[in-house]
Coordinates of C-alpha atoms (C1' of nucleotides) in Angstrom, one line a residue:
Chain A
M1 CA -20.5 17.2 16.9
A2 CA -20.0 15.7 13.5
R3 CA -21.6 12.4 13.0
T4 CA -20.1 9.7 10.7
L5 CA -21.8 6.5 9.7
I6 CA -19.4 3.9 8.4
T7 CA -20.2 0.5 6.9
S8 CA -17.9 -2.2 5.7
A9 CA -19.0 -4.7 3.0
I10 CA -20.4 -7.6 5.0
P11 CA -18.3 -10.9 4.6
Y12 CA -20.1 -14.0 3.6
I13 CA -20.6 -16.5 6.4
N14 CA -19.1 -19.4 4.5
G15 CA -15.6 -19.8 5.9
I16 CA -12.8 -17.7 7.2
K17 CA -11.8 -14.7 5.1
H18 CA -8.3 -14.2 3.7
L19 CA -6.2 -11.0 3.9
G20 CA -7.4 -9.9 0.5
N21 CA -10.9 -9.7 1.9
L22 CA -9.8 -8.0 5.0
I23 CA -7.9 -5.2 3.3
G24 CA -10.7 -4.8 0.8
S25 CA -13.1 -3.3 3.2
Q26 CA -13.1 -4.1 6.9
L27 CA -9.6 -2.9 7.7
P28 CA -9.7 0.4 5.8
A29 CA -13.1 1.0 7.3
D30 CA -11.7 0.4 10.8
L31 CA -8.9 2.8 10.1
Y32 CA -11.3 5.5 9.2
A33 CA -13.6 4.8 12.1
R34 CA -10.8 5.0 14.5
Y35 CA -9.6 8.2 13.0
R36 CA -13.0 9.9 13.0
R37 CA -13.5 9.0 16.6
A38 CA -10.0 10.3 17.5
R39 CA -11.0 13.6 15.8
G40 CA -14.0 13.8 18.0
D41 CA -16.8 12.6 15.7
E42 CA -19.7 10.6 16.9
V43 CA -19.2 7.4 14.9
M44 CA -21.4 4.4 14.1
F45 CA -19.3 1.7 12.6
I46 CA -21.3 -1.2 11.3
C47 CA -20.4 -4.6 9.9
A48 CA -22.1 -8.0 9.9
T49 CA -22.1 -11.5 8.4
D50 CA -23.9 -12.2 5.2
E51 CA -25.6 -15.5 6.0
H52 CA -28.2 -16.5 3.5
G53 CA -28.0 -18.4 0.2
T54 CA -27.0 -21.7 -1.3
P55 CA -23.3 -21.7 -0.4
A56 CA -24.2 -21.4 3.3
E57 CA -26.7 -24.3 3.1
L58 CA -24.1 -26.5 1.3
A59 CA -21.3 -25.6 3.8
A60 CA -23.6 -26.4 6.6
A61 CA -24.6 -29.7 5.0
K62 CA -20.9 -30.5 4.5
A63 CA -20.3 -29.8 8.2
G64 CA -23.2 -32.0 9.1
K65 CA -25.0 -29.2 10.9
P66 CA -28.3 -27.4 10.6
V67 CA -27.7 -24.2 8.7
A68 CA -28.8 -21.9 11.5
E69 CA -26.4 -23.6 13.9
Y70 CA -23.6 -23.5 11.3
C71 CA -24.1 -19.8 10.8
A72 CA -24.2 -19.1 14.5
E73 CA -20.9 -20.8 14.9
M74 CA -19.2 -19.2 11.9
W75 CA -20.5 -15.8 13.1
Q76 CA -18.7 -16.3 16.4
V77 CA -15.5 -17.4 14.5
Q78 CA -15.6 -14.3 12.3
K79 CA -16.4 -12.1 15.3
D80 CA -13.4 -13.4 17.2
L81 CA -11.1 -12.8 14.2
A82 CA -12.5 -9.3 13.8
D83 CA -11.7 -8.7 17.5
G84 CA -8.2 -10.2 16.9
F85 CA -7.6 -7.7 14.2
R86 CA -8.9 -5.0 16.5
L87 CA -11.8 -4.1 14.1
S88 CA -13.7 -1.6 16.2
F89 CA -17.2 -2.2 15.0
D90 CA -19.9 -0.6 17.1
H91 CA -21.9 -3.6 16.1
F92 CA -21.1 -6.8 14.2
G93 CA -24.5 -8.1 13.2
R94 CA -26.0 -11.0 11.3
S95 CA -28.1 -10.7 8.2
S96 CA -30.2 -13.6 9.6
S97 CA -31.3 -11.4 12.5
P98 CA -35.0 -10.8 13.2
Q99 CA -34.4 -7.1 12.7
N100 CA -33.2 -7.8 9.1
H101 CA -36.1 -10.1 8.4
R102 CA -38.5 -7.3 9.4
L103 CA -36.7 -4.6 7.5
T104 CA -36.2 -6.7 4.4
Q105 CA -39.9 -7.5 4.3
H106 CA -40.7 -3.9 5.0
F107 CA -38.7 -2.7 2.0
A108 CA -40.2 -5.4 -0.2
G109 CA -43.7 -4.2 0.8
R110 CA -42.9 -0.6 0.1
L111 CA -41.3 -1.4 -3.2
D112 CA -44.4 -3.4 -4.2
A113 CA -46.7 -0.6 -3.1
A114 CA -44.6 1.7 -5.3
G115 CA -45.2 -0.6 -8.3
L116 CA -41.6 -1.6 -8.5
I117 CA -42.0 -5.3 -8.0
E118 CA -43.3 -7.7 -10.6
E119 CA -44.0 -11.4 -10.5
R120 CA -42.5 -13.5 -13.3
A121 CA -42.5 -17.1 -14.1
S122 CA -39.3 -18.9 -15.1
R123 CA -38.2 -22.5 -15.7
Q124 CA -35.5 -23.8 -13.5
V125 CA -33.7 -27.1 -13.0
Y126 CA -35.2 -29.1 -10.1
S127 CA -33.4 -31.9 -8.4
V128 CA -35.8 -34.5 -7.2
A129 CA -33.2 -36.3 -5.1
D130 CA -32.1 -33.1 -3.4
N131 CA -35.7 -31.9 -3.1
R132 CA -34.8 -28.5 -4.3
F133 CA -34.3 -26.1 -7.2
L134 CA -30.7 -25.9 -8.3
P135 CA -29.0 -22.5 -9.0
D136 CA -27.3 -22.6 -12.4
R137 CA -23.9 -23.2 -11.2
Y138 CA -24.9 -26.2 -9.1
V139 CA -25.9 -28.0 -12.2
E140 CA -22.9 -29.9 -13.8
G141 CA -22.6 -31.8 -17.0
T142 CA -20.7 -32.2 -20.3
C143 CA -20.2 -29.0 -22.2
P144 CA -21.9 -29.1 -25.6
N145 CA -19.2 -26.9 -27.0
C146 CA -15.9 -28.5 -26.0
G147 CA -16.9 -31.7 -24.3
Y148 CA -15.5 -30.8 -20.9
D149 CA -17.3 -33.1 -18.5
R150 CA -17.4 -30.8 -15.5
A151 CA -18.9 -27.8 -17.1
R152 CA -21.2 -25.7 -14.8
G153 CA -24.7 -24.6 -15.7
D154 CA -23.7 -21.0 -16.0
Q155 CA -20.5 -21.4 -17.8
C156 CA -17.9 -23.9 -19.0
E157 CA -14.7 -23.3 -17.1
N158 CA -12.7 -25.1 -19.8
C159 CA -13.8 -23.2 -22.9
T160 CA -15.4 -20.2 -21.1
K161 CA -18.6 -20.5 -23.1
Q162 CA -21.7 -19.1 -21.5
L163 CA -24.2 -21.8 -20.9
D164 CA -27.7 -22.4 -19.8
P165 CA -28.3 -25.4 -17.5
T166 CA -30.5 -27.0 -20.1
D167 CA -27.6 -26.9 -22.6
L168 CA -25.6 -29.4 -20.7
I169 CA -25.3 -33.0 -21.8
D170 CA -26.0 -35.6 -19.1
P171 CA -26.7 -32.9 -16.5
R172 CA -26.4 -33.8 -12.8
S173 CA -26.7 -32.1 -9.4
A174 CA -23.4 -30.7 -8.2
I175 CA -24.8 -31.2 -4.7
S176 CA -25.6 -34.9 -4.7
G177 CA -24.5 -36.0 -8.2
S178 CA -28.0 -37.1 -8.9
T179 CA -29.1 -37.2 -12.5
D180 CA -32.8 -37.2 -11.5
L181 CA -33.3 -33.7 -12.7
E182 CA -36.3 -32.0 -14.3
V183 CA -37.2 -28.5 -15.4
R184 CA -40.0 -27.0 -13.5
E185 CA -41.7 -23.7 -13.6
T186 CA -41.4 -21.4 -10.7
K187 CA -42.4 -17.8 -9.9
H188 CA -40.2 -15.1 -8.6
L189 CA -40.3 -11.5 -7.7
Y190 CA -38.3 -9.1 -9.8
L191 CA -37.3 -5.6 -8.7
L192 CA -37.9 -3.3 -11.6
Q193 CA -34.6 -1.5 -11.5
S194 CA -35.0 -0.3 -15.0
R195 CA -37.7 2.1 -13.9
L196 CA -35.3 3.6 -11.5
R197 CA -32.5 4.1 -14.0
D198 CA -32.9 7.8 -14.5
R199 CA -33.3 8.5 -10.7
L200 CA -30.2 6.4 -10.1
D201 CA -28.3 8.1 -12.9
A202 CA -29.2 11.5 -11.5
W203 CA -28.3 10.4 -8.0
I204 CA -24.8 9.2 -9.2
D205 CA -24.3 12.4 -11.1
G206 CA -25.1 14.3 -8.0
Q207 CA -22.2 12.8 -6.1
E208 CA -19.0 14.8 -6.0
G209 CA -15.5 13.5 -5.6
W210 CA -16.2 9.8 -5.8
P211 CA -13.4 7.6 -7.0
V212 CA -13.3 7.0 -10.7
L213 CA -13.4 3.3 -10.0
T214 CA -16.7 3.7 -8.3
T215 CA -18.5 5.9 -10.7
S216 CA -17.2 4.2 -13.8
I217 CA -18.5 0.8 -12.7
A218 CA -21.9 2.3 -11.8
K219 CA -22.2 4.2 -15.1
K220 CA -21.3 1.1 -17.0
W221 CA -24.1 -0.9 -15.5
L222 CA -26.5 1.9 -16.0
H223 CA -25.8 2.4 -19.7
D224 CA -24.2 -0.7 -21.0
G225 CA -26.2 -2.6 -23.5
D226 CA -29.9 -2.4 -22.7
G227 CA -29.2 -0.5 -19.5
L228 CA -29.9 -1.5 -16.0
Q229 CA -31.7 -4.8 -15.9
D230 CA -34.5 -5.9 -13.6
R231 CA -33.4 -8.3 -11.1
G232 CA -34.9 -11.4 -9.4
I233 CA -35.0 -10.9 -5.7
T234 CA -36.4 -14.2 -4.5
R235 CA -35.2 -17.8 -4.5
D236 CA -36.6 -21.2 -3.9
L237 CA -34.6 -21.9 -0.7
E238 CA -35.3 -22.6 2.9
W239 CA -32.6 -20.5 4.5
G240 CA -33.3 -16.8 4.2
V241 CA -35.8 -14.1 4.9
P242 CA -39.3 -15.5 4.1
V243 CA -41.0 -13.5 1.3
R244 CA -43.6 -11.3 2.9
K245 CA -45.2 -8.0 2.0
G246 CA -44.3 -6.0 5.0
D247 CA -46.0 -7.9 7.9
Q248 CA -48.5 -9.4 5.5
P249 CA -48.3 -12.8 3.6
W250 CA -47.4 -12.6 -0.1
P251 CA -49.8 -14.9 -1.9
G252 CA -48.1 -17.2 -4.3
M253 CA -44.7 -16.8 -2.7
E254 CA -45.1 -19.3 0.1
G255 CA -41.9 -21.2 0.8
K256 CA -39.7 -18.8 -0.9
V257 CA -37.1 -16.4 0.5
F258 CA -35.5 -13.2 -0.6
Y259 CA -32.2 -13.5 -2.4
V260 CA -29.1 -12.6 -0.4
W261 CA -28.5 -9.9 -3.0
F262 CA -31.6 -8.1 -1.7
D263 CA -31.3 -8.6 2.1
A264 CA -27.6 -8.3 2.6
P265 CA -27.2 -4.5 2.2
I266 CA -30.4 -3.9 4.2
E267 CA -28.5 -5.6 7.0
Y268 CA -26.4 -2.4 7.4
I269 CA -29.6 -0.8 8.7
A270 CA -30.8 -3.9 10.5
A271 CA -27.4 -4.2 12.2
T272 CA -27.8 -0.7 13.5
N273 CA -31.2 -1.7 14.7
E274 CA -29.6 -4.8 16.4
W275 CA -27.1 -2.4 18.1
A276 CA -30.0 -0.2 19.3
D277 CA -31.9 -3.2 20.7
A278 CA -28.8 -4.3 22.5
T279 CA -27.8 -1.0 23.9
G280 CA -30.9 1.0 24.1
G281 CA -29.6 3.4 21.5
D282 CA -31.6 5.1 18.7
W283 CA -30.8 3.6 15.3
R284 CA -33.2 5.7 13.3
R285 CA -31.3 8.9 13.9
W286 CA -28.5 7.3 11.8
W287 CA -30.7 6.1 8.9
R288 CA -33.8 8.3 8.6
T289 CA -33.2 11.7 7.4
D290 CA -36.5 12.8 8.9
E291 CA -35.4 11.5 12.3
G292 CA -32.0 13.1 12.6
A293 CA -29.8 11.5 10.0
D294 CA -29.8 14.5 7.7
D295 CA -26.5 15.7 9.3
V296 CA -24.9 12.3 9.1
R297 CA -22.0 11.7 6.7
Y298 CA -22.3 8.1 5.5
V299 CA -19.2 6.4 4.1
Q300 CA -19.1 2.9 2.7
F301 CA -16.0 0.7 2.2
M302 CA -15.9 -2.3 -0.2
G303 CA -14.0 -4.2 -2.9
K304 CA -14.6 -3.3 -6.5
D305 CA -16.7 -6.4 -7.0
N306 CA -19.3 -5.0 -4.6
V307 CA -19.6 -1.6 -6.2
P308 CA -22.7 -2.4 -8.5
F309 CA -24.7 -3.5 -5.5
H310 CA -23.9 -0.4 -3.5
T311 CA -24.2 2.1 -6.3
L312 CA -27.3 0.7 -7.9
S313 CA -29.1 -2.2 -6.2
F314 CA -29.1 -0.9 -2.7
P315 CA -29.9 2.7 -3.6
A316 CA -32.7 1.3 -5.8
T317 CA -34.1 -0.3 -2.7
L318 CA -33.8 2.9 -0.6
L319 CA -35.0 5.4 -3.2
G320 CA -37.7 3.1 -4.5
S321 CA -39.2 2.7 -1.0
G322 CA -40.3 6.3 -1.2
E323 CA -39.2 6.8 2.4
P324 CA -36.5 9.2 3.6
W325 CA -33.6 6.7 4.1
K326 CA -30.1 7.9 4.3
T327 CA -28.0 7.1 1.2
V328 CA -24.3 6.9 1.0
D329 CA -22.3 10.1 0.8
Y330 CA -18.9 8.7 -0.1
L331 CA -18.1 5.3 -1.4
K332 CA -14.6 4.1 -1.1
S333 CA -13.8 1.1 -3.2
F334 CA -10.6 -1.0 -3.5
N335 CA -8.9 -3.2 -6.1
Y336 CA -7.5 -6.6 -5.3
L337 CA -4.6 -7.8 -3.3
N338 CA -2.7 -10.5 -5.0
Y339 CA -0.7 -13.2 -3.3
D340 CA 2.8 -13.9 -4.5
G341 CA 2.2 -13.7 -8.2
G342 CA -1.4 -15.1 -8.2
Q343 CA -4.7 -14.4 -6.6
F344 CA -5.8 -15.0 -3.0
S345 CA -8.3 -17.8 -3.4
T346 CA -10.9 -18.9 -0.8
S347 CA -11.9 -21.9 -2.9
Q348 CA -8.3 -23.0 -3.5
G349 CA -7.1 -22.1 0.0
R350 CA -4.3 -20.0 -1.5
G351 CA -2.8 -17.2 0.5
V352 CA -3.0 -16.2 4.2
F353 CA -6.3 -16.4 6.0
M354 CA -7.2 -14.3 8.9
D355 CA -6.9 -17.0 11.6
Q356 CA -3.5 -18.1 10.2
A357 CA -2.2 -14.5 10.1
L358 CA -3.0 -14.0 13.8
E359 CA -1.4 -17.3 14.7
I360 CA 2.0 -16.1 13.4
L361 CA 2.1 -12.4 14.1
P362 CA 0.3 -9.7 16.1
A363 CA -2.5 -7.8 14.4
D364 CA -0.5 -4.5 14.2
Y365 CA 2.1 -6.1 11.8
W366 CA -0.7 -7.0 9.4
R367 CA -2.6 -3.8 9.9
W368 CA 0.4 -1.7 9.1
W369 CA 1.6 -3.6 6.0
L370 CA -1.9 -4.1 4.5
L371 CA -3.0 -0.5 5.1
S372 CA 0.2 1.1 3.9
H373 CA -0.1 -1.1 0.8
V374 CA -3.9 -1.0 0.4
P375 CA -4.8 -1.4 -3.3
E376 CA -6.3 2.0 -3.8
T377 CA -5.4 2.8 -7.4
S378 CA -4.5 -0.6 -8.8
D379 CA -4.1 -4.2 -7.7
T380 CA -1.3 -4.8 -5.3
E381 CA 1.1 -7.6 -4.7
F382 CA 1.7 -9.3 -1.4
T383 CA 5.1 -11.0 -1.2
W384 CA 6.7 -12.4 1.9
T385 CA 10.1 -10.7 1.3
A386 CA 8.4 -7.4 0.9
F387 CA 6.3 -7.9 3.9
Q388 CA 9.4 -8.8 6.0
T389 CA 11.5 -6.0 4.9
D390 CA 8.8 -3.4 5.1
V391 CA 7.5 -4.4 8.5
N392 CA 11.0 -4.7 9.9
K393 CA 12.1 -1.4 8.6
D394 CA 9.0 0.7 9.3
L395 CA 7.8 -0.8 12.6
A396 CA 10.9 -2.3 14.2
D397 CA 13.7 -0.1 13.0
V398 CA 12.1 3.3 12.5
L399 CA 9.3 3.4 15.1
G400 CA 10.1 0.7 17.6
N401 CA 13.8 1.4 17.8
F402 CA 13.1 5.1 18.3
V403 CA 11.1 4.2 21.4
S404 CA 13.9 1.9 22.6
R405 CA 16.8 4.3 22.0
V406 CA 15.0 7.2 23.7
T407 CA 13.7 5.5 26.7
K408 CA 16.9 3.5 27.4
F409 CA 19.2 6.4 26.9
C410 CA 17.0 8.4 29.3
R411 CA 17.0 5.7 31.9
S412 CA 20.8 5.4 31.8
K413 CA 21.5 9.1 32.2
F414 CA 18.5 10.5 34.0
G415 CA 16.5 7.6 35.2
E416 CA 12.9 6.6 34.3
V417 CA 11.6 10.1 34.6
V418 CA 11.2 13.0 32.2
P419 CA 14.3 15.1 32.8
E420 CA 14.0 18.8 33.6
G421 CA 15.8 21.9 32.6
G422 CA 17.6 23.1 29.4
S423 CA 16.3 24.1 26.0
T424 CA 16.2 22.4 22.6
G425 CA 16.8 25.7 20.8
D426 CA 16.3 26.1 17.1
A427 CA 16.4 22.4 16.4
G428 CA 13.4 21.9 18.6
V429 CA 11.5 24.7 16.9
I430 CA 12.3 23.3 13.5
L431 CA 11.1 19.8 14.5
V432 CA 7.9 21.2 15.8
R433 CA 7.3 23.1 12.6
R434 CA 8.1 20.0 10.5
L435 CA 5.7 17.9 12.6
S436 CA 3.0 20.5 12.4
E437 CA 3.2 20.5 8.7
G438 CA 3.4 16.7 8.5
L439 CA 0.4 16.3 10.8
A440 CA -1.6 18.7 8.7
R441 CA -0.8 16.7 5.5
Y442 CA -1.6 13.4 7.4
E443 CA -4.9 14.7 8.5
A444 CA -5.7 15.9 5.0
H445 CA -5.0 12.5 3.6
M446 CA -7.0 10.8 6.3
D447 CA -9.9 13.1 5.7
A448 CA -9.8 12.3 2.0
I449 CA -9.4 8.6 2.8
E450 CA -6.1 8.5 0.9
I451 CA -4.8 5.7 2.9
R452 CA -1.4 5.0 1.4
K453 CA -0.5 8.7 1.3
A454 CA -1.6 8.9 5.0
A455 CA 0.6 6.0 5.9
A456 CA 3.6 7.5 4.1
E457 CA 3.1 10.8 5.9
L458 CA 2.8 9.0 9.3
R459 CA 6.0 7.1 8.6
A460 CA 7.7 10.4 7.6
M461 CA 6.8 11.8 11.0
W462 CA 8.5 8.8 12.7
V463 CA 11.5 9.4 10.5
A464 CA 11.6 13.0 11.5
G465 CA 12.0 12.0 15.1
N466 CA 15.0 9.9 14.3
E467 CA 16.5 12.7 12.2
Y468 CA 16.1 15.1 15.1
L469 CA 17.7 12.7 17.5
Q470 CA 20.6 12.0 15.2
E471 CA 21.2 15.7 14.6
A472 CA 20.8 16.7 18.2
G473 CA 23.0 13.8 19.5
P474 CA 22.1 14.0 23.2
W475 CA 24.5 11.1 23.9
T476 CA 27.4 13.5 22.8
V477 CA 25.8 16.7 24.2
F478 CA 25.4 15.1 27.5
K479 CA 29.1 14.9 28.1
T480 CA 29.5 18.7 28.0
D481 CA 26.0 20.1 28.4
P482 CA 23.7 17.8 30.3
E483 CA 21.0 20.5 30.6
T484 CA 20.6 20.7 26.9
A485 CA 20.7 16.9 26.6
A486 CA 17.9 16.8 29.2
A487 CA 15.7 19.0 27.1
Q488 CA 16.4 17.0 24.0
V489 CA 15.5 13.8 25.7
R490 CA 12.4 15.4 27.2
L491 CA 11.3 16.4 23.7
A492 CA 12.0 12.8 22.4
L493 CA 10.0 11.2 25.2
N494 CA 7.1 13.4 24.4
L495 CA 7.5 12.4 20.8
I496 CA 6.7 8.8 21.8
R497 CA 3.4 10.0 23.2
F498 CA 2.7 12.0 20.1
Y499 CA 3.4 9.1 17.8
A500 CA 1.2 6.8 19.9
I501 CA -1.7 9.1 19.5
V502 CA -1.4 9.8 15.8
S503 CA -0.5 6.2 14.9
A504 CA -3.3 4.6 16.8
P505 CA -5.7 4.2 13.8
F506 CA -3.1 2.1 12.1
I507 CA -1.5 0.2 15.0
P508 CA -3.8 0.4 18.0
D509 CA -2.1 -2.2 20.2
A510 CA 1.4 -0.8 19.9
S511 CA -0.1 2.7 20.4
A512 CA -1.7 1.6 23.6
R513 CA 1.6 0.0 24.8
M514 CA 3.4 3.2 24.1
L515 CA 0.9 5.3 26.0
A516 CA 1.0 2.9 28.9
S517 CA 4.8 2.9 29.1
M518 CA 4.8 6.7 29.1
R519 CA 2.0 6.7 31.6
A520 CA 0.2 9.2 29.5
G521 CA -3.2 9.7 31.0
E522 CA -4.8 11.8 28.3
A523 CA -4.4 11.0 24.7
D524 CA -6.4 13.6 22.9
W525 CA -5.7 14.2 19.2
P526 CA -3.0 17.0 19.0
T527 CA -4.3 20.3 17.8
D528 CA -1.1 22.2 18.7
V529 CA 2.0 20.2 18.2
A530 CA 4.2 22.4 20.3
A531 CA 1.9 22.0 23.3
A532 CA 1.5 18.3 22.6
L533 CA 5.2 17.9 22.9
E534 CA 5.2 19.3 26.4
A535 CA 2.4 17.1 27.6
L536 CA 4.7 15.0 29.7
P537 CA 6.2 17.5 32.1
P538 CA 9.6 17.3 33.8
G539 CA 9.5 14.9 36.7
H540 CA 6.9 12.7 35.0
A541 CA 7.7 9.0 35.6
F542 CA 7.6 6.5 32.8
E543 CA 8.8 2.9 32.1
V544 CA 11.1 1.5 29.4
P545 CA 8.8 -0.7 27.4
E546 CA 9.5 -4.1 26.1
V547 CA 10.5 -4.3 22.5
L548 CA 7.5 -2.9 20.5
F549 CA 8.0 -5.0 17.4
A550 CA 10.2 -8.0 17.2
K551 CA 11.7 -8.4 13.8
I552 CA 10.7 -11.1 11.4
T553 CA 13.6 -13.4 10.9
D554 CA 14.7 -15.0 7.6
E555 CA 13.9 -18.4 9.0
E556 CA 10.3 -17.3 9.8
R557 CA 9.8 -15.8 6.5
E558 CA 11.0 -18.9 4.6
D559 CA 8.9 -21.1 6.8
W560 CA 5.8 -19.1 6.2
A561 CA 6.4 -18.7 2.5
T562 CA 6.5 -22.5 2.3
R563 CA 3.6 -23.1 4.6
F564 CA 1.3 -20.8 2.8
S565 CA 2.4 -21.6 -0.8
G566 CA -0.1 -24.3 -1.5
T567 CA -3.5 -25.4 -0.6
R568 CA -4.8 -24.8 2.8
T569 CA -5.0 -28.0 4.8
Chain B
rG1 C1' -16.5 -12.9 -27.9
rG2 C1' -18.2 -8.3 -25.3
rC3 C1' -16.7 -4.8 -21.6
rG4 C1' -13.2 -2.9 -18.3
rG5 C1' -8.4 -2.5 -16.1
rU6 C1' -3.2 -2.6 -15.9
rG7 C1' 1.7 -2.2 -18.2
rU8 C1' 6.6 4.0 -14.9
rA9 C1' 13.9 2.6 -11.6
rG10 C1' 16.1 -4.5 -9.4
rC11 C1' 11.1 -4.8 -6.1
rU12 C1' 6.3 -2.5 -4.5
rC13 C1' 4.1 1.7 -6.1
rA14 C1' 3.1 7.7 -6.7
rG15 C1' 2.5 10.8 -10.7
rU16 C1' -3.5 16.4 -10.0
rU17 C1' -7.4 19.5 -15.3
rG18 C1' -1.0 17.6 -20.8
rG19 C1' 3.9 22.2 -19.1
rU20 C1' 10.3 23.4 -16.2
rU21 C1' 16.1 18.4 -15.3
rA22 C1' 9.8 11.7 -14.2
rG23 C1' 9.2 10.8 -8.1
rA24 C1' 8.7 7.8 -3.0
rG25 C1' 9.8 3.6 0.1
rC26 C1' 12.6 -0.9 0.0
rA27 C1' 16.9 -3.3 -2.0
rG28 C1' 22.1 -1.8 -3.7
rC29 C1' 26.8 1.4 -3.2
rG30 C1' 29.7 5.1 -0.3
rG31 C1' 30.1 7.9 4.3
rA32 C1' 28.8 9.7 9.5
rA33 C1' 27.4 8.4 14.3
rU34 C1' 27.5 4.6 18.3
rC35 C1' 21.9 6.3 22.5
rA36 C1' 19.2 2.0 20.4
rU37 C1' 15.8 -4.2 18.3
rA38 C1' 23.7 -4.9 14.1
rA39 C1' 18.7 -0.4 15.1
rU40 C1' 19.8 5.4 13.1
rC41 C1' 21.3 9.6 9.9
rC42 C1' 23.6 11.8 5.3
rG43 C1' 24.8 11.2 0.0
rC44 C1' 24.3 8.5 -4.7
rG45 C1' 19.1 6.8 -9.8
rU46 C1' 21.3 8.6 -18.0
rG47 C1' 14.7 4.5 -16.2
rU48 C1' 13.3 3.4 -24.9
rC49 C1' 7.4 6.0 -18.5
rC50 C1' 5.2 -1.8 -23.1
rG51 C1' 6.0 -1.1 -28.8
rG52 C1' 4.3 2.0 -33.2
rG53 C1' 1.7 6.1 -35.2
rG54 C1' -1.0 10.8 -34.3
rU55 C1' -2.9 15.7 -32.0
rU56 C1' 0.0 19.8 -29.7
rC57 C1' 4.5 25.0 -29.0
rG58 C1' 4.9 20.9 -25.5
rA59 C1' 2.5 13.9 -23.7
rG60 C1' 4.0 9.1 -18.8
rU61 C1' -0.5 12.4 -18.8
rC62 C1' -5.1 13.0 -24.8
rC63 C1' -6.5 10.0 -29.7
rC64 C1' -5.6 5.5 -32.9
rU65 C1' -3.2 0.9 -33.3
rG66 C1' -0.2 -3.5 -31.9
rC67 C1' 1.6 -6.6 -27.8
rA68 C1' 1.4 -8.6 -22.8
rC69 C1' -1.0 -9.7 -18.3
rC70 C1' -5.5 -9.5 -15.4
rG71 C1' -10.6 -9.0 -14.1
rC72 C1' -15.9 -9.0 -15.0
rC73 C1' -19.8 -10.8 -18.1
rA74 C1' -25.4 -10.3 -13.1

RNA sequence: GGCGGUGUAGCUCAGUUGGUUAGAGCAGCGGAAUCAUAAUCCGCGUGUCCGGGGUUCGAGUCCCUGCACCGCCA
């Protein structure tokens, strides 16, 4: 049995994600996971929350809660939303888990033993009032270049000049506003990525068929300027994985934690470890090529902003450890989804967020639109009018109405049972051939993770059913030749079951309802379309389902467009 | 400023290593049908493929340049 390991970029714990985040990794990853399972693979689909770092600490402080408590609550919120969107993770972990602490410290120890970690001293801004070092962007002040009084320590948003915190005039803490700042010396660990450049370069070159977006970003970072830079992997924070060398203390690093950048991707492995601890499964056979993972195909999903970490940083950790860890086989990256002429923005609350989306419509509506418009080759635009017309047309009119017209016609002429007798003749044969070809193309696109093309092919199969019905015209044929009409309706009823199965990765809820109404027991992926379209035999009882997809009205669309136009309240 | 991306029908987007009359869905127009969620099906596109040069027998597809928009700069 083929084995597929799938990971989605892990969302940051700080707040609810918007639809742009969802379509940028979790949703396409889920589509692929569901598809691979349907095709019979053994699948391990992993995601988690990324919990460490300053933003989490600040969000917790703002909420008036201990950071651990805040993260636990937000994890549950994100978990519930993931469930709401039917994201079929085998495990949704937490980067703050004990498993990740242990693994992160393990990797640091191995990298140090390999001579790939170096201690370096640096000078950073320390806020006495806040009792902590301040990351560059948490130091605010007046820009020495343009005089903007809210410039950040890393860059002035007004004139875009790159800054160093010490450049700022009248610097203050962005956290407390305190001006009681001083520059202190601190030591940090650096991962010597530069020494791994050639290995990483060769590793990238060894990958075949990766998207250009993926390799071009990796190559740029490898060769741009002075090449791949060494990277600090520790911070002076409380919330995080304590710096240790494996299970041993790390002298001089007391009170420091690993930077999120370092521990977040390791959580992919740790989350699988969490899964194993919870279920009694074996996580190492997914991650250690010396313990069974050599026949695993590992596919990652992420937005383009995450590509450098997954093509360089994380592989540097894995390769540098000198241990036989599984590295990614195929990396699928995405562009951005824009919102009505601008960007989705978490900080500005612009766009539709996951909780709001589920409040107004079932998950399948969002899944279908987002996946069929996923920004694979370029940024894509979300507009309410497009969303309304596309969803109404594809789901309500083409698929949903097909189910309605077939089941209701059958009920009125033959009752709620698959009618017997007759033959569909050449038209039936032609339909089977068309669907066989369509299914083959659909599978090819899904195998290649060409999601938009797959969606278009799936839709074409739905259309083919309507075309068949229109041409066969059982409502007319019935008047003179009820036997033939019976065969036509029998074929159409079986089509509903067929659609339910092949559509399930995109719209799992509607798929389940279709199967339930047809009382279809088995729902194995069709290998022979002709046979699949005879699965429901004459005499098989079914039920006319409720409307599968209610249409989005103009009033609703206008209401939502207004409601989500501004800042989230 | 540096780097990168994008600019194709009213809208959202496809267009493989350059090769016959540049495509899809939606919207729009016309028709058929009436089983169905006023749902379906058929037919209809002369688009300066952002502008300007160039390479080539041949460029949306490669090179240079200009413009516009966007992103990134650890």
